[in-house]
Amino acid sequence: MASTVGVIFSSLNEEYVPELTKVRSIGSIPYGGRYRLVDFALSNMVNSGITTVGMITKNNYQSLMDHLGSGKNWDLARKEGGLILLPPYSDESETLYNNRLEALKGTMSFLKKAKEDFVVLADSDAVYKLDYSKLIDYHIKKNADITMAYHEHEIKAVHQYLTFGTDKTGRITGIEINNTPVGKCTNNYINLMVARTSFLIRLIQSAIQNGHKSFAKDILCAGVNSLKMYAYKYEGYYANIDSLSAYFKANADLLKKDVRNEIFGDRDIYTKINDSAPAKLTETAKVKNSLISDGCLIEGTVENSILFRGVKIGKGSTVKNCVIMSENIVGENCNLAYVVSDKDSVIRDNRVLAGCEQQPYFINKGSLI
């Protein structure tokens, strides 16, 4: 694989899931019982041979730092390269960035020091597994200035998405930023791109000199005719966490064997390791089609649910179609359905809480109900 450096945005698009990003960056949102969303972009890079990764931070990044540590769990604790946390502002600015372009401006010193020929830019708000070396090989084959990855999927939330048209060779002929109607299936940019490091530096420098504000509008859309931009289609499983219901569905998808095998088969998804006791199920426990993490104590009924580490389910309680994060305590004789409960919450005895698949009932971190 060609020498490549990685850059991960850990805090973009947080406004789409305000419930989960009140106290954390979007990259540190818990997922699947033991993972964080950032694990996927980071593991994809490591598995693709990228050993220097810059992580762009912003606000509420304490949990992200606690999770990443030195990068040891991703084999990125190195004397040269490895995992490097980048500040949320540039050398010339004392204010936090507001968009992707401003965030990239803050990486200029990091990119200028990079010895690698190529750079991969990835967001951390999605669940997918992709060998980035295939994307880079495609980029080299096409002799492209920029190669952007896209995925064909149905729109579930009302947000602005980047879509583009291509010719027969895969070259991008038009880019649109529009509010794609909910329910429409379209080719959506997945905020993953590759470019030569030197080219990206020149692109950012030009944007600074010309006072540009938007990476999508002022660089990508404006550069369709002047830049050689190509589209790379990713056809595997992809879940964009752009709403609470999307987060709920992405967790629920793990209960499907084919999805689990695709995400966690073949190459590993790495995460922070916690030494916990095994889960304990008492004689009154009933568990069906669920993922139960280490340290859980179950005395009630759990069906079609994801339980993170250290969750306790009391006697007589029923938990169905729920995502219960770490260290939650569910008392006795409770009934929970379609609930997403953030960390360290306590649900007292005899409580009945219910949402629906399209709008799960959400419990804030550290709540007492």
Tab-separated table of C-alpha atoms in Angstrom:
chain	number	residue	atom	x	y	z
A	1	MET	CA	0.000	0.000	0.000
A	2	ALA	CA	1.177	3.525	-0.787
A	3	SER	CA	2.376	5.482	2.249
A	4	THR	CA	-0.688	7.101	3.795
A	5	VAL	CA	-1.533	9.279	6.777
A	6	GLY	CA	-5.015	9.370	8.285
A	7	VAL	CA	-7.144	12.202	9.647
A	8	ILE	CA	-10.320	11.478	11.616
A	9	PHE	CA	-12.962	14.076	12.489
A	10	SER	CA	-14.292	13.116	15.918
A	11	SER	CA	-16.838	15.901	16.412
A	12	LEU	CA	-18.586	16.769	13.137
A	13	ASN	CA	-22.379	16.437	12.665
A	14	GLU	CA	-23.006	16.255	16.411
A	15	GLU	CA	-26.129	18.374	16.023
A	16	TYR	CA	-27.842	15.392	14.385
A	17	VAL	CA	-27.825	13.374	17.619
A	18	PRO	CA	-28.021	15.974	20.407
A	19	GLU	CA	-29.329	13.396	22.886
A	20	LEU	CA	-26.098	11.399	22.688
A	21	THR	CA	-23.621	14.262	22.231
A	22	LYS	CA	-24.554	16.455	25.200
A	23	VAL	CA	-21.645	15.064	27.211
A	24	ARG	CA	-19.393	13.511	24.546
A	25	SER	CA	-18.152	13.850	20.997
A	26	ILE	CA	-19.917	11.861	18.310
A	27	GLY	CA	-16.872	9.637	17.922
A	28	SER	CA	-17.111	8.493	21.535
A	29	ILE	CA	-20.782	7.445	21.371
A	30	PRO	CA	-20.994	3.890	22.786
A	31	TYR	CA	-22.052	1.193	20.351
A	32	GLY	CA	-22.674	-2.534	20.321
A	33	GLY	CA	-22.082	-3.265	23.991
A	34	ARG	CA	-18.375	-2.434	24.160
A	35	TYR	CA	-17.324	-0.206	21.247
A	36	ARG	CA	-17.292	3.502	20.390
A	37	LEU	CA	-18.143	4.873	16.949
A	38	VAL	CA	-14.588	6.128	16.432
A	39	ASP	CA	-13.356	2.526	16.660
A	40	PHE	CA	-14.564	1.806	13.137
A	41	ALA	CA	-12.748	4.573	11.253
A	42	LEU	CA	-9.670	4.046	13.424
A	43	SER	CA	-9.646	0.251	13.010
A	44	ASN	CA	-10.211	0.591	9.265
A	45	MET	CA	-7.090	2.730	9.083
A	46	VAL	CA	-4.969	0.404	11.175
A	47	ASN	CA	-6.148	-2.656	9.268
A	48	SER	CA	-5.266	-0.851	6.033
A	49	GLY	CA	-1.687	-0.258	7.136
A	50	ILE	CA	-2.067	3.390	8.185
A	51	THR	CA	0.102	3.887	11.273
A	52	THR	CA	-0.029	7.686	11.620
A	53	VAL	CA	-3.483	9.030	12.462
A	54	GLY	CA	-4.418	12.564	13.468
A	55	MET	CA	-7.588	12.782	15.569
A	56	ILE	CA	-9.277	16.202	15.348
A	57	THR	CA	-10.962	17.056	18.648
A	58	LYS	CA	-13.356	19.798	19.611
A	59	ASN	CA	-15.465	20.060	22.776
A	60	ASN	CA	-16.713	17.338	25.142
A	61	TYR	CA	-13.737	15.188	24.221
A	62	GLN	CA	-12.815	13.934	27.713
A	63	SER	CA	-14.522	10.582	27.151
A	64	LEU	CA	-12.807	10.326	23.748
A	65	MET	CA	-9.394	10.850	25.348
A	66	ASP	CA	-10.188	8.326	28.087
A	67	HIS	CA	-11.173	5.818	25.427
A	68	LEU	CA	-8.222	6.342	23.085
A	69	GLY	CA	-5.499	6.758	25.674
A	70	SER	CA	-2.091	6.392	24.039
A	71	GLY	CA	-3.552	4.399	21.147
A	72	LYS	CA	-2.078	1.146	22.475
A	73	ASN	CA	-5.229	-0.883	21.817
A	74	TRP	CA	-4.941	0.013	18.116
A	75	ASP	CA	-1.157	-0.556	18.035
A	76	LEU	CA	-0.705	3.185	17.624
A	77	ALA	CA	1.446	3.909	20.674
A	78	ARG	CA	4.603	4.594	18.684
A	79	LYS	CA	7.744	6.736	18.894
A	80	GLU	CA	7.164	7.930	15.350
A	81	GLY	CA	3.677	8.524	14.023
A	82	GLY	CA	0.978	6.643	15.898
A	83	LEU	CA	-2.137	8.339	17.257
A	84	ILE	CA	-1.891	12.127	17.500
A	85	LEU	CA	-4.638	14.254	19.062
A	86	LEU	CA	-5.023	17.495	17.133
A	87	PRO	CA	-6.315	20.676	18.821
A	88	PRO	CA	-9.711	22.135	17.863
A	89	TYR	CA	-8.162	25.360	16.550
A	90	SER	CA	-5.294	26.345	14.306
A	91	ASP	CA	-2.062	28.104	15.210
A	92	GLU	CA	-3.557	31.366	13.928
A	93	SER	CA	-6.903	31.089	15.744
A	94	GLU	CA	-8.008	30.918	19.353
A	95	THR	CA	-11.606	29.959	18.554
A	96	LEU	CA	-13.074	26.507	17.985
A	97	TYR	CA	-13.737	25.430	14.412
A	98	ASN	CA	-17.313	25.544	13.138
A	99	ASN	CA	-17.086	23.373	10.040
A	100	ARG	CA	-14.950	20.880	8.127
A	101	LEU	CA	-12.825	23.474	6.348
A	102	GLU	CA	-11.952	25.308	9.553
A	103	ALA	CA	-11.079	21.958	11.146
A	104	LEU	CA	-8.768	21.158	8.230
A	105	LYS	CA	-7.091	24.543	8.558
A	106	GLY	CA	-6.138	23.471	12.077
A	107	THR	CA	-4.358	20.384	10.712
A	108	MET	CA	-1.953	22.255	8.443
A	109	SER	CA	1.104	21.836	10.678
A	110	PHE	CA	0.298	18.131	11.087
A	111	LEU	CA	-0.061	17.609	7.333
A	112	LYS	CA	3.092	19.589	6.498
A	113	LYS	CA	5.125	17.385	8.828
A	114	ALA	CA	3.667	14.199	7.345
A	115	LYS	CA	6.069	12.218	5.170
A	116	GLU	CA	3.308	10.082	3.657
A	117	ASP	CA	2.278	10.574	0.023
A	118	PHE	CA	-1.486	10.271	0.571
A	119	VAL	CA	-4.006	11.306	3.200
A	120	VAL	CA	-7.342	9.667	4.060
A	121	LEU	CA	-10.017	11.880	5.643
A	122	ALA	CA	-12.757	10.051	7.534
A	123	ASP	CA	-15.615	10.943	9.867
A	124	SER	CA	-16.422	8.939	12.979
A	125	ASP	CA	-20.231	8.979	12.851
A	126	ALA	CA	-20.782	5.723	10.971
A	127	VAL	CA	-20.505	1.955	11.356
A	128	TYR	CA	-18.828	0.179	8.458
A	129	LYS	CA	-15.761	-1.889	7.586
A	130	LEU	CA	-13.660	-0.960	4.565
A	131	ASP	CA	-10.118	-1.695	3.509
A	132	TYR	CA	-8.892	1.815	2.763
A	133	SER	CA	-6.043	0.408	0.652
A	134	LYS	CA	-8.637	-0.469	-2.017
A	135	LEU	CA	-9.813	3.136	-2.023
A	136	ILE	CA	-6.241	4.379	-2.370
A	137	ASP	CA	-5.425	1.890	-5.147
A	138	TYR	CA	-8.511	3.112	-7.022
A	139	HIS	CA	-7.392	6.707	-6.485
A	140	ILE	CA	-3.941	5.967	-7.922
A	141	LYS	CA	-5.364	3.984	-10.843
A	142	LYS	CA	-7.599	6.904	-11.820
A	143	ASN	CA	-4.786	9.425	-11.299
A	144	ALA	CA	-7.362	11.473	-9.423
A	145	ASP	CA	-6.972	14.677	-7.461
A	146	ILE	CA	-9.687	13.601	-5.003
A	147	THR	CA	-11.518	10.290	-4.616
A	148	MET	CA	-14.757	10.267	-2.613
A	149	ALA	CA	-16.468	7.140	-1.284
A	150	TYR	CA	-20.244	6.778	-1.490
A	151	HIS	CA	-22.901	4.280	-0.476
A	152	GLU	CA	-26.378	3.679	-1.847
A	153	HIS	CA	-28.962	3.689	0.938
A	154	GLU	CA	-32.364	4.994	1.898
A	155	ILE	CA	-32.546	8.354	3.646
A	156	LYS	CA	-33.987	8.092	7.159
A	157	ALA	CA	-33.626	11.634	8.512
A	158	VAL	CA	-34.079	15.175	7.189
A	159	HIS	CA	-30.516	16.457	6.831
A	160	GLN	CA	-28.353	17.897	4.110
A	161	TYR	CA	-26.548	15.163	2.203
A	162	LEU	CA	-23.874	15.373	-0.451
A	163	THR	CA	-24.787	13.488	-3.630
A	164	PHE	CA	-23.091	13.437	-7.011
A	165	GLY	CA	-23.428	12.246	-10.562
A	166	THR	CA	-20.685	10.391	-12.441
A	167	ASP	CA	-19.809	9.418	-15.973
A	168	LYS	CA	-19.011	5.876	-17.152
A	169	THR	CA	-15.433	6.106	-15.908
A	170	GLY	CA	-16.508	7.030	-12.390
A	171	ARG	CA	-15.455	10.671	-12.662
A	172	ILE	CA	-17.720	13.042	-10.762
A	173	THR	CA	-19.591	15.338	-13.137
A	174	GLY	CA	-21.815	17.138	-10.663
A	175	ILE	CA	-22.176	17.585	-6.906
A	176	GLU	CA	-25.271	18.694	-5.045
A	177	ILE	CA	-25.875	19.576	-1.425
A	178	ASN	CA	-29.569	19.123	-0.870
A	179	ASN	CA	-32.210	18.004	1.559
A	180	THR	CA	-32.848	14.533	0.193
A	181	PRO	CA	-36.443	13.404	0.845
A	182	VAL	CA	-36.860	10.823	3.596
A	183	GLY	CA	-37.457	7.375	2.143
A	184	LYS	CA	-35.587	8.039	-1.095
A	185	CYS	CA	-32.720	5.706	-1.985
A	186	THR	CA	-29.762	7.623	-3.362
A	187	ASN	CA	-25.964	7.588	-3.701
A	188	ASN	CA	-24.698	9.384	-0.621
A	189	TYR	CA	-21.191	10.576	0.107
A	190	ILE	CA	-20.044	8.870	3.332
A	191	ASN	CA	-17.542	11.577	4.352
A	192	LEU	CA	-14.559	9.461	3.343
A	193	MET	CA	-12.037	10.743	0.828
A	194	VAL	CA	-8.409	10.363	-0.262
A	195	ALA	CA	-6.016	12.828	-1.860
A	196	ARG	CA	-2.303	13.387	-2.184
A	197	THR	CA	-1.030	15.067	0.966
A	198	SER	CA	0.715	17.835	-0.985
A	199	PHE	CA	-2.423	18.445	-3.051
A	200	LEU	CA	-4.655	18.742	0.029
A	201	ILE	CA	-2.223	21.203	1.610
A	202	ARG	CA	-2.335	23.392	-1.522
A	203	LEU	CA	-6.117	23.118	-1.570
A	204	ILE	CA	-6.421	24.289	2.042
A	205	GLN	CA	-3.899	27.086	1.540
A	206	SER	CA	-5.851	28.311	-1.486
A	207	ALA	CA	-9.082	28.216	0.542
A	208	ILE	CA	-7.469	30.312	3.289
A	209	GLN	CA	-6.149	32.880	0.803
A	210	ASN	CA	-9.524	33.200	-0.908
A	211	GLY	CA	-11.494	33.396	2.335
A	212	HIS	CA	-13.548	30.289	1.633
A	213	LYS	CA	-15.887	29.063	4.372
A	214	SER	CA	-17.283	25.708	3.222
A	215	PHE	CA	-15.265	22.679	2.144
A	216	ALA	CA	-18.254	21.157	0.355
A	217	LYS	CA	-19.508	24.280	-1.434
A	218	ASP	CA	-16.345	26.292	-2.034
A	219	ILE	CA	-13.989	23.421	-2.847
A	220	LEU	CA	-15.837	20.274	-3.884
A	221	CYS	CA	-18.854	21.752	-5.666
A	222	ALA	CA	-16.841	24.599	-7.163
A	223	GLY	CA	-14.082	22.249	-8.310
A	224	VAL	CA	-16.131	19.747	-10.320
A	225	ASN	CA	-14.823	21.009	-13.659
A	226	SER	CA	-11.324	22.031	-12.608
A	227	LEU	CA	-10.416	19.050	-10.387
A	228	LYS	CA	-10.232	15.366	-11.288
A	229	MET	CA	-12.640	13.946	-8.724
A	230	TYR	CA	-13.697	10.315	-8.822
A	231	ALA	CA	-16.343	8.338	-6.939
A	232	TYR	CA	-15.633	5.005	-5.227
A	233	LYS	CA	-18.664	2.838	-4.438
A	234	TYR	CA	-18.704	1.032	-1.093
A	235	GLU	CA	-21.170	-1.852	-1.195
A	236	GLY	CA	-20.903	-3.355	2.292
A	237	TYR	CA	-22.936	-2.711	5.448
A	238	TYR	CA	-23.127	0.969	6.336
A	239	ALA	CA	-25.001	2.723	9.140
A	240	ASN	CA	-24.818	6.490	9.448
A	241	ILE	CA	-25.638	7.692	12.973
A	242	ASP	CA	-27.579	10.807	12.020
A	243	SER	CA	-30.476	10.488	14.481
A	244	LEU	CA	-31.450	8.670	17.657
A	245	SER	CA	-33.556	6.218	15.667
A	246	ALA	CA	-30.566	5.531	13.366
A	247	TYR	CA	-28.444	4.836	16.438
A	248	PHE	CA	-31.090	2.467	17.770
A	249	LYS	CA	-31.348	0.637	14.441
A	250	ALA	CA	-27.569	0.338	14.055
A	251	ASN	CA	-27.388	-1.401	17.434
A	252	ALA	CA	-30.394	-3.594	16.660
A	253	ASP	CA	-28.745	-4.652	13.387
A	254	LEU	CA	-26.083	-6.437	15.418
A	255	LEU	CA	-28.712	-8.990	16.410
A	256	LYS	CA	-28.662	-10.155	12.781
A	257	LYS	CA	-26.043	-12.836	12.200
A	258	ASP	CA	-25.086	-11.678	8.711
A	259	VAL	CA	-24.438	-8.114	9.924
A	260	ARG	CA	-22.331	-9.329	12.860
A	261	ASN	CA	-20.304	-11.570	10.596
A	262	GLU	CA	-19.646	-8.756	8.126
A	263	ILE	CA	-18.646	-6.180	10.735
A	264	PHE	CA	-16.657	-8.349	13.111
A	265	GLY	CA	-15.553	-11.193	10.838
A	266	ASP	CA	-12.272	-11.201	8.880
A	267	ARG	CA	-10.433	-8.124	10.187
A	268	ASP	CA	-10.863	-7.036	13.786
A	269	ILE	CA	-12.516	-3.903	15.108
A	270	TYR	CA	-10.294	-2.769	17.972
A	271	THR	CA	-11.437	-0.963	21.097
A	272	LYS	CA	-10.387	-0.167	24.644
A	273	ILE	CA	-10.025	-3.295	26.722
A	274	ASN	CA	-11.699	-3.475	30.141
A	275	ASP	CA	-11.076	-6.393	32.456
A	276	SER	CA	-14.542	-7.298	33.758
A	277	ALA	CA	-16.107	-10.337	35.336
A	278	PRO	CA	-18.300	-12.486	33.067
A	279	ALA	CA	-22.005	-11.755	32.858
A	280	LYS	CA	-24.125	-13.561	35.457
A	281	LEU	CA	-27.600	-14.915	34.761
A	282	THR	CA	-29.568	-16.143	37.777
A	283	GLU	CA	-32.155	-18.940	37.755
A	284	THR	CA	-34.924	-16.362	37.218
A	285	ALA	CA	-33.251	-14.856	34.132
A	286	LYS	CA	-34.549	-15.306	30.594
A	287	VAL	CA	-32.485	-14.015	27.679
A	288	LYS	CA	-33.441	-14.233	24.008
A	289	ASN	CA	-31.703	-12.849	20.902
A	290	SER	CA	-29.628	-10.284	22.818
A	291	LEU	CA	-26.030	-9.167	23.239
A	292	ILE	CA	-24.959	-9.244	26.887
A	293	SER	CA	-21.637	-7.638	27.846
A	294	ASP	CA	-19.218	-8.468	30.635
A	295	GLY	CA	-20.178	-7.599	34.183
A	296	CYS	CA	-23.949	-7.741	33.661
A	297	LEU	CA	-26.250	-9.234	36.283
A	298	ILE	CA	-29.591	-10.415	34.915
A	299	GLU	CA	-32.432	-11.616	37.104
A	300	GLY	CA	-35.312	-10.682	34.772
A	301	THR	CA	-36.200	-11.085	31.082
A	302	VAL	CA	-34.155	-9.580	28.231
A	303	GLU	CA	-35.208	-9.881	24.578
A	304	ASN	CA	-33.865	-8.322	21.364
A	305	SER	CA	-31.666	-5.936	23.323
A	306	ILE	CA	-28.077	-4.706	23.650
A	307	LEU	CA	-26.728	-4.516	27.209
A	308	PHE	CA	-23.393	-2.782	27.789
A	309	ARG	CA	-20.951	-3.572	30.584
A	310	GLY	CA	-22.145	-3.679	34.188
A	311	VAL	CA	-25.913	-3.481	33.562
A	312	LYS	CA	-28.203	-4.941	36.245
A	313	ILE	CA	-31.738	-6.139	35.474
A	314	GLY	CA	-33.877	-6.845	38.563
A	315	LYS	CA	-36.283	-9.722	39.208
A	316	GLY	CA	-39.590	-9.582	37.425
A	317	SER	CA	-38.410	-6.903	35.005
A	318	THR	CA	-38.796	-7.195	31.243
A	319	VAL	CA	-36.466	-5.409	28.840
A	320	LYS	CA	-37.389	-5.752	25.159
A	321	ASN	CA	-35.939	-3.989	22.113
A	322	CYS	CA	-33.699	-1.747	24.197
A	323	VAL	CA	-30.182	-0.349	24.193
A	324	ILE	CA	-28.957	-0.086	27.785
A	325	MET	CA	-25.535	1.523	28.222
A	326	SER	CA	-22.912	0.802	30.871
A	327	GLU	CA	-23.617	0.693	34.604
A	328	ASN	CA	-27.399	1.092	34.286
A	329	ILE	CA	-29.535	-0.371	37.049
A	330	VAL	CA	-33.067	-1.507	36.241
A	331	GLY	CA	-35.049	-2.263	39.389
A	332	GLU	CA	-37.571	-5.034	39.990
A	333	ASN	CA	-40.892	-5.446	38.141
A	334	CYS	CA	-40.058	-2.847	35.481
A	335	ASN	CA	-41.229	-2.995	31.887
A	336	LEU	CA	-39.015	-1.350	29.230
A	337	ALA	CA	-39.656	-1.375	25.480
A	338	TYR	CA	-37.771	0.557	22.802
A	339	VAL	CA	-35.673	2.444	25.349
A	340	VAL	CA	-32.183	3.910	24.858
A	341	SER	CA	-30.682	4.559	28.272
A	342	ASP	CA	-27.395	6.442	28.565
A	343	LYS	CA	-24.704	5.485	31.071
A	344	ASP	CA	-25.001	5.402	34.874
A	345	SER	CA	-28.786	5.699	35.040
A	346	VAL	CA	-31.064	4.121	37.624
A	347	ILE	CA	-34.627	3.008	36.902
A	348	ARG	CA	-36.490	2.321	40.140
A	349	ASP	CA	-38.852	-0.563	40.803
A	350	ASN	CA	-42.224	-0.821	39.032
A	351	ARG	CA	-41.442	1.681	36.259
A	352	VAL	CA	-43.013	1.317	32.785
A	353	LEU	CA	-41.165	3.083	29.956
A	354	ALA	CA	-41.833	2.674	26.244
A	355	GLY	CA	-41.024	4.285	22.933
A	356	CYS	CA	-41.167	2.947	19.395
A	357	GLU	CA	-38.682	1.948	16.723
A	358	GLN	CA	-38.948	5.308	14.967
A	359	GLN	CA	-38.689	7.271	18.215
A	360	PRO	CA	-37.107	5.365	21.110
A	361	TYR	CA	-37.615	6.628	24.643
A	362	PHE	CA	-34.320	8.238	25.686
A	363	ILE	CA	-32.903	8.444	29.216
A	364	ASN	CA	-30.109	10.955	29.828
A	365	LYS	CA	-26.824	9.950	31.376
A	366	GLY	CA	-26.934	9.675	35.169
A	367	SER	CA	-30.720	9.946	35.399
A	368	LEU	CA	-32.823	8.637	38.276
A	369	ILE	CA	-36.293	7.544	37.209
